[in-house]
PDB file of C-alpha atoms in Angstrom:
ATOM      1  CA  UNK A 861       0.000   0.000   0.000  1.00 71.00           C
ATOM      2  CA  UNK A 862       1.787   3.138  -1.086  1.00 70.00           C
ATOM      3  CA  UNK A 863       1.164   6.616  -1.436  1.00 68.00           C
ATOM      4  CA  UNK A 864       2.907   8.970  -4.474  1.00 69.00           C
ATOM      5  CA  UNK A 865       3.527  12.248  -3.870  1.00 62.00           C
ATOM      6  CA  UNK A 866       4.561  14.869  -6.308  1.00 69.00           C
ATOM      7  CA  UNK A 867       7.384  16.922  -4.435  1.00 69.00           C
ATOM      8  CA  UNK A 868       6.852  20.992  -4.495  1.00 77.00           C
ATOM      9  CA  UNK A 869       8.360  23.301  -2.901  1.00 78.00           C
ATOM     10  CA  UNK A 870       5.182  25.100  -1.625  1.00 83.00           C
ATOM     11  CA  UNK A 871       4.102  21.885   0.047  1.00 83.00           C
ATOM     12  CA  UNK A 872       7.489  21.910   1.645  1.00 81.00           C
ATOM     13  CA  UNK A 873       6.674  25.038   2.837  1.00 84.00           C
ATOM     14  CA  UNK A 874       3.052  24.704   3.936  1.00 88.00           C
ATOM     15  CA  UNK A 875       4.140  21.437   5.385  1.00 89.00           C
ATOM     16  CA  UNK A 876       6.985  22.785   7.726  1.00 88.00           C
ATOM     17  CA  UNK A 877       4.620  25.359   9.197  1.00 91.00           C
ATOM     18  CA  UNK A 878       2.420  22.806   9.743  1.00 94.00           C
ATOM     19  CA  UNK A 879       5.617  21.163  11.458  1.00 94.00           C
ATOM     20  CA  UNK A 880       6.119  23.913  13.653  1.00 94.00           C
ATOM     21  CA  UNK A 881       2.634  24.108  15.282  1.00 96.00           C
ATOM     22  CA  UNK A 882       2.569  20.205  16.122  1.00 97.00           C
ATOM     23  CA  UNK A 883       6.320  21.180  17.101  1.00 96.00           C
ATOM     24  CA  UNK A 884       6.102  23.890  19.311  1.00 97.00           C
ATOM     25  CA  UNK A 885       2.490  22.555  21.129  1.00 98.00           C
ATOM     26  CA  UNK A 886       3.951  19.528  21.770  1.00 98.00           C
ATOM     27  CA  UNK A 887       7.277  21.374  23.645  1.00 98.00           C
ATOM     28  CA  UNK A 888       4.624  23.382  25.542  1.00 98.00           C
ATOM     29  CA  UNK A 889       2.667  20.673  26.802  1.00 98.00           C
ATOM     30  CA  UNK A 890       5.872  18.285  27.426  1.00 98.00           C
ATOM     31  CA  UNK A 891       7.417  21.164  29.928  1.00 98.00           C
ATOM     32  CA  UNK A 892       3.635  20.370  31.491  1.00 98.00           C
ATOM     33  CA  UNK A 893       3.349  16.904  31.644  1.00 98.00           C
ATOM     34  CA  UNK A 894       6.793  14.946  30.961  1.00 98.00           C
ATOM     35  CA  UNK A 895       7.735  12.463  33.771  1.00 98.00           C
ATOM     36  CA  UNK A 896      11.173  11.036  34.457  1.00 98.00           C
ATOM     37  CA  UNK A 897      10.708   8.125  31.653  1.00 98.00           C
ATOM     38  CA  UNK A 898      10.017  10.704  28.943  1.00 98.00           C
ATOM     39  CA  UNK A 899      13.129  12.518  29.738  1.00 98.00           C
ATOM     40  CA  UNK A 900      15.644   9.598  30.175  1.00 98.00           C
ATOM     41  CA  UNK A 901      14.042   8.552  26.445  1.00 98.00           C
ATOM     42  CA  UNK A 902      14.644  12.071  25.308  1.00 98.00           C
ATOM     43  CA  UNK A 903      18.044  12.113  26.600  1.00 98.00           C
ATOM     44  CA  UNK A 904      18.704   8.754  24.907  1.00 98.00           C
ATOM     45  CA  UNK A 905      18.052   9.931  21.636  1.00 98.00           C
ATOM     46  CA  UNK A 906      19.768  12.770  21.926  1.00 98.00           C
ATOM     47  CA  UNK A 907      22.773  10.180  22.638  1.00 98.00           C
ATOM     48  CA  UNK A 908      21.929   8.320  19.391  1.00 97.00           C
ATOM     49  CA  UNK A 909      21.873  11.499  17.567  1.00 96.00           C
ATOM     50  CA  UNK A 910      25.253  12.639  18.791  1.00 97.00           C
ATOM     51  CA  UNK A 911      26.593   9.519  17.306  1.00 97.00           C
ATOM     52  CA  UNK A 912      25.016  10.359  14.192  1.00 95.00           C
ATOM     53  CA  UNK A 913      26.999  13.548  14.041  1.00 94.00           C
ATOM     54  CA  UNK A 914      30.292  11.857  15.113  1.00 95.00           C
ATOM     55  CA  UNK A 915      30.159   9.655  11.928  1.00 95.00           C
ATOM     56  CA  UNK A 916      27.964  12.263   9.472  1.00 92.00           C
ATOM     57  CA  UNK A 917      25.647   9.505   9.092  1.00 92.00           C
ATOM     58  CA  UNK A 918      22.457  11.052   7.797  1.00 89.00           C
ATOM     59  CA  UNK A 919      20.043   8.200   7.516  1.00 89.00           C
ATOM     60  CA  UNK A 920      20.634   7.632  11.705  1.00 93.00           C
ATOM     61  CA  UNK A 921      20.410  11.349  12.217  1.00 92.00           C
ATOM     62  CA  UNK A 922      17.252  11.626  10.412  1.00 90.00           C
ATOM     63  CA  UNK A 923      16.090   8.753  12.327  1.00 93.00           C
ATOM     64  CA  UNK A 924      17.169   9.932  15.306  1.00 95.00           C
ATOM     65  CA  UNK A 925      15.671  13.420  14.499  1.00 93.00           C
ATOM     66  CA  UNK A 926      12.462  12.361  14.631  1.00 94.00           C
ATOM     67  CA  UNK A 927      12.527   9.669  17.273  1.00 97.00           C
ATOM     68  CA  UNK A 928      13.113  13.192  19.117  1.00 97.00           C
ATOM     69  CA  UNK A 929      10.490  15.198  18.076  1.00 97.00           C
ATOM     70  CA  UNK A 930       8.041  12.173  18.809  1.00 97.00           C
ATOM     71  CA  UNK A 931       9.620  11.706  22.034  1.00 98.00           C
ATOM     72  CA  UNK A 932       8.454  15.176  22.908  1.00 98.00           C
ATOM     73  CA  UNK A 933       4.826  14.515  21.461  1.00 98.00           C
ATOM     74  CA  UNK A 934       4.977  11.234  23.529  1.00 98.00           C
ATOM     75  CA  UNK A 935       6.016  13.783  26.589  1.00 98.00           C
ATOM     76  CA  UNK A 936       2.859  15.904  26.152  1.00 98.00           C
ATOM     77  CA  UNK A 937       0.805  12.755  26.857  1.00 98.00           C
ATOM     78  CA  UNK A 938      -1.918  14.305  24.550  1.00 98.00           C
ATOM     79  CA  UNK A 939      -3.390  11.308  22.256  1.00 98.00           C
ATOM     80  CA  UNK A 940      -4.740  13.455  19.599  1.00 98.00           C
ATOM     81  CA  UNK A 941      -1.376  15.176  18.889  1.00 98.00           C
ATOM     82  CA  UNK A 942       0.097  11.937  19.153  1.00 98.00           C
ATOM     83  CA  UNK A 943      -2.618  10.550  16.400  1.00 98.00           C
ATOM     84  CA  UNK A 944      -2.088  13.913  14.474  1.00 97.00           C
ATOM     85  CA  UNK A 945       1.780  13.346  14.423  1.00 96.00           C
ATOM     86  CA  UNK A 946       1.973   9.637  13.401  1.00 96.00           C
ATOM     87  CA  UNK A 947      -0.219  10.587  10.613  1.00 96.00           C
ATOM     88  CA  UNK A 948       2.177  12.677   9.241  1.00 94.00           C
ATOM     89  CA  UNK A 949       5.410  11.498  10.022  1.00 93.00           C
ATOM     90  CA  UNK A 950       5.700   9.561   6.634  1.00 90.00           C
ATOM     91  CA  UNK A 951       5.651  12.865   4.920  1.00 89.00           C
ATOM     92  CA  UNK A 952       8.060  14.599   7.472  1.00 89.00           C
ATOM     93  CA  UNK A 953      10.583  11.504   6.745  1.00 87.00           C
ATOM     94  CA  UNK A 954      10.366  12.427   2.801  1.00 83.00           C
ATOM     95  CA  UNK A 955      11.148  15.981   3.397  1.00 80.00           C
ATOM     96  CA  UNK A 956      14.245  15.056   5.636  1.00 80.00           C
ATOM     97  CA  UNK A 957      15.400  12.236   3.199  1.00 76.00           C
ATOM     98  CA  UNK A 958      15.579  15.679   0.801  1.00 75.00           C
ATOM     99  CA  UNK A 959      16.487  18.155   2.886  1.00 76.00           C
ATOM    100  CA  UNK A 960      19.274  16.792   5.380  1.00 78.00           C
ATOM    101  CA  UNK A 961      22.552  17.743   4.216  1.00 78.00           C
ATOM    102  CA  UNK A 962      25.909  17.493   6.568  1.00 79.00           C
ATOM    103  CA  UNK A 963      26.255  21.253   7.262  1.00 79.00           C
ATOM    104  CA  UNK A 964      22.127  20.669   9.278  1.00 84.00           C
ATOM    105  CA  UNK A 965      23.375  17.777  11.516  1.00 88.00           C
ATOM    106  CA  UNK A 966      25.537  19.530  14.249  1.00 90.00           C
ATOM    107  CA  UNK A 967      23.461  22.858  14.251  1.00 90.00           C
ATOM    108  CA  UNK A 968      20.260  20.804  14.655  1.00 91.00           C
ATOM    109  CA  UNK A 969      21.439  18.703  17.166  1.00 94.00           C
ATOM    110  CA  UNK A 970      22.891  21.476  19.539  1.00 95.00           C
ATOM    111  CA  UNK A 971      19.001  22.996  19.171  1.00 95.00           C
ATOM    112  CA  UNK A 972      17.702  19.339  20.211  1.00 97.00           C
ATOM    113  CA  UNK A 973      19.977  19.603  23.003  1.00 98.00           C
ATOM    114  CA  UNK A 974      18.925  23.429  23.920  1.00 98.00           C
ATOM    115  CA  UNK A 975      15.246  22.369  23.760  1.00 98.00           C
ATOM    116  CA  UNK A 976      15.625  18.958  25.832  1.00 98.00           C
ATOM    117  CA  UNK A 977      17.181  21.198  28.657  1.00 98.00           C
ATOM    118  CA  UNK A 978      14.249  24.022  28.426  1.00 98.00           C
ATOM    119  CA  UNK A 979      12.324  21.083  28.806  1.00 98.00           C
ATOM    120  CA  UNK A 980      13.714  19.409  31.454  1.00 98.00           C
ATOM    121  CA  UNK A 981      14.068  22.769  33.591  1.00 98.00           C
ATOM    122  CA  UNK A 982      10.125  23.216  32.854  1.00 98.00           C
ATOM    123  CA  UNK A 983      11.022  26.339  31.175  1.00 98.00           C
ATOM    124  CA  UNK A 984       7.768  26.488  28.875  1.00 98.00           C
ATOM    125  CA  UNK A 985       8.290  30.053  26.974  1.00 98.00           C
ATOM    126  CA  UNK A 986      12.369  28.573  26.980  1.00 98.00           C
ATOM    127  CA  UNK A 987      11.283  25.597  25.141  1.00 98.00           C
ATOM    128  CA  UNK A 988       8.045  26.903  22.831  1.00 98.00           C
ATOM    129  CA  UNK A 989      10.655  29.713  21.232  1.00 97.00           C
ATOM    130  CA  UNK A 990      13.376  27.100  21.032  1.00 96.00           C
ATOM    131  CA  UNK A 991      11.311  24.924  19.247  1.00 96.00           C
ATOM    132  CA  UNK A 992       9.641  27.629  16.953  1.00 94.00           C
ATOM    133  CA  UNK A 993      13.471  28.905  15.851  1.00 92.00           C
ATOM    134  CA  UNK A 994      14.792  25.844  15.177  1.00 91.00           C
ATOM    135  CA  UNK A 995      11.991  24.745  12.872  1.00 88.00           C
ATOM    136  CA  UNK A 996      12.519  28.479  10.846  1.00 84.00           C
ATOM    137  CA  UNK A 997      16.317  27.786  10.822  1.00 80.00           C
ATOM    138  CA  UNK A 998      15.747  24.382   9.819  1.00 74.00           C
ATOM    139  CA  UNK A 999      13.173  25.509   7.064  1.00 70.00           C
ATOM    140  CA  UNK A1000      15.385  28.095   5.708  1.00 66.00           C
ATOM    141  CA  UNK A1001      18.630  25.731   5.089  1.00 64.00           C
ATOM    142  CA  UNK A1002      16.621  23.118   4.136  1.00 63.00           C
ATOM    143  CA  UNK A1003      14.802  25.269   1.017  1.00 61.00           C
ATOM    144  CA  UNK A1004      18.569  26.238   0.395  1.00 65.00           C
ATOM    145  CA  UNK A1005      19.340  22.634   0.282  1.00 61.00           C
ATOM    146  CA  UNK A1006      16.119  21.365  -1.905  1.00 58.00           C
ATOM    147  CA  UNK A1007      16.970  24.473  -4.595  1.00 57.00           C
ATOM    148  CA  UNK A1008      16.486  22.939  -7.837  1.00 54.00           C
ATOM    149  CA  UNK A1009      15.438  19.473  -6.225  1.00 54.00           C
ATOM    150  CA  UNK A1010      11.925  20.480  -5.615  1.00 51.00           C
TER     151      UNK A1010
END
C-alpha cells in the first residue's frame, strides 16, 4: 500500500509550518506533563543522535531526528497530537530524506539539546521559542538545500 507524492516546494513550505505548530504545542505541553521516563528517552536519543553527528551519518540522524520530536509529542501525553503526528510522520521523513545535508546535523542537534534542557528545567516560553526557531532555521537551510530538487 503506497502513497505517491509529487514533491513541491510550496508543500514543503506549507508542510513545515504545519511542522512547527505540532512542534512547538507539543514542547509546551511536554514542559507540562513529561515524567522522568520521557526525559531519560529524550536524553537517549539525543545520545543516538550525537553519534550520528560523530560519523555524518544522515540516515541515523534523520532517524534519530524524529525519534526526538516524537519523544516530545509522547512527553505531552496528549493522544490526539500523538494521532495527528503519526499521521504525518511519513511525509516529514520524505522531506528530511531531501532536505538533510551534513552542514544541518551539528546545528540541529545542539538545538535538540537546547530544547531537551528548556524542557527538562520546565522552562515552557524557553522551550516553545526554542522549538519555533529551530523549525525556521531548519526551514530556511533546508529550502537552500532542496533548490532545484523540488
Amino acid at each position: 500500500n503506497y502513497e505517491v507524492y509529487r514533491l513541491k516546494m510550496e508543500d514543503y513550505i506549507l508542510l513545515n509550518d504545519f511542522r512547527t505548530m505540532l512542534e512547538v504545542f507539543a514542547c509546551e505541553k511536554a514542559v507540562k506533563y513529561a515524567n522522568g521516563h520521557d526525559l531519560k528517552r529524550m536524553q537517549e536519543i539525543l545520545a543516538l543522535e550525537k553519534d550520528a553527528v560523530t560519523k555524518q551519518d544522515r540516515v541515523a540522524f534523520a532517524k534519530s531526528d524524529l525519534n526526538f520530536h516524537q519523544s516530545i509529542v509522547l512527553a505531552a501525553h496528549n493522544p490526539n497530537l500523538e494521532k495527528t503526528y503519526d499521521a504525518y510522520r511519513a511525509k516529514f521523513e520524505l522531506y528530511d530524506a531531501l532536505t538533510l545535508n551534513d552542514d544541518i546535523l551539528a546545528v540541529a542537534h545542539q538545538w535538540h539539546v537546547r530544547i531537551f534542557k528548556a524542557i527538562d528545567d520546565r522552562e515552557t516560553s524557553k522551550a516553545k521559542e526554542l522549538a519555533a526557531v529551530h523549525r525556521d532555521n531548519t526551514s530556511i537551510a533546508a529550502v537552500n538545500a532542496c533548490m532545484g530538487k523540488l
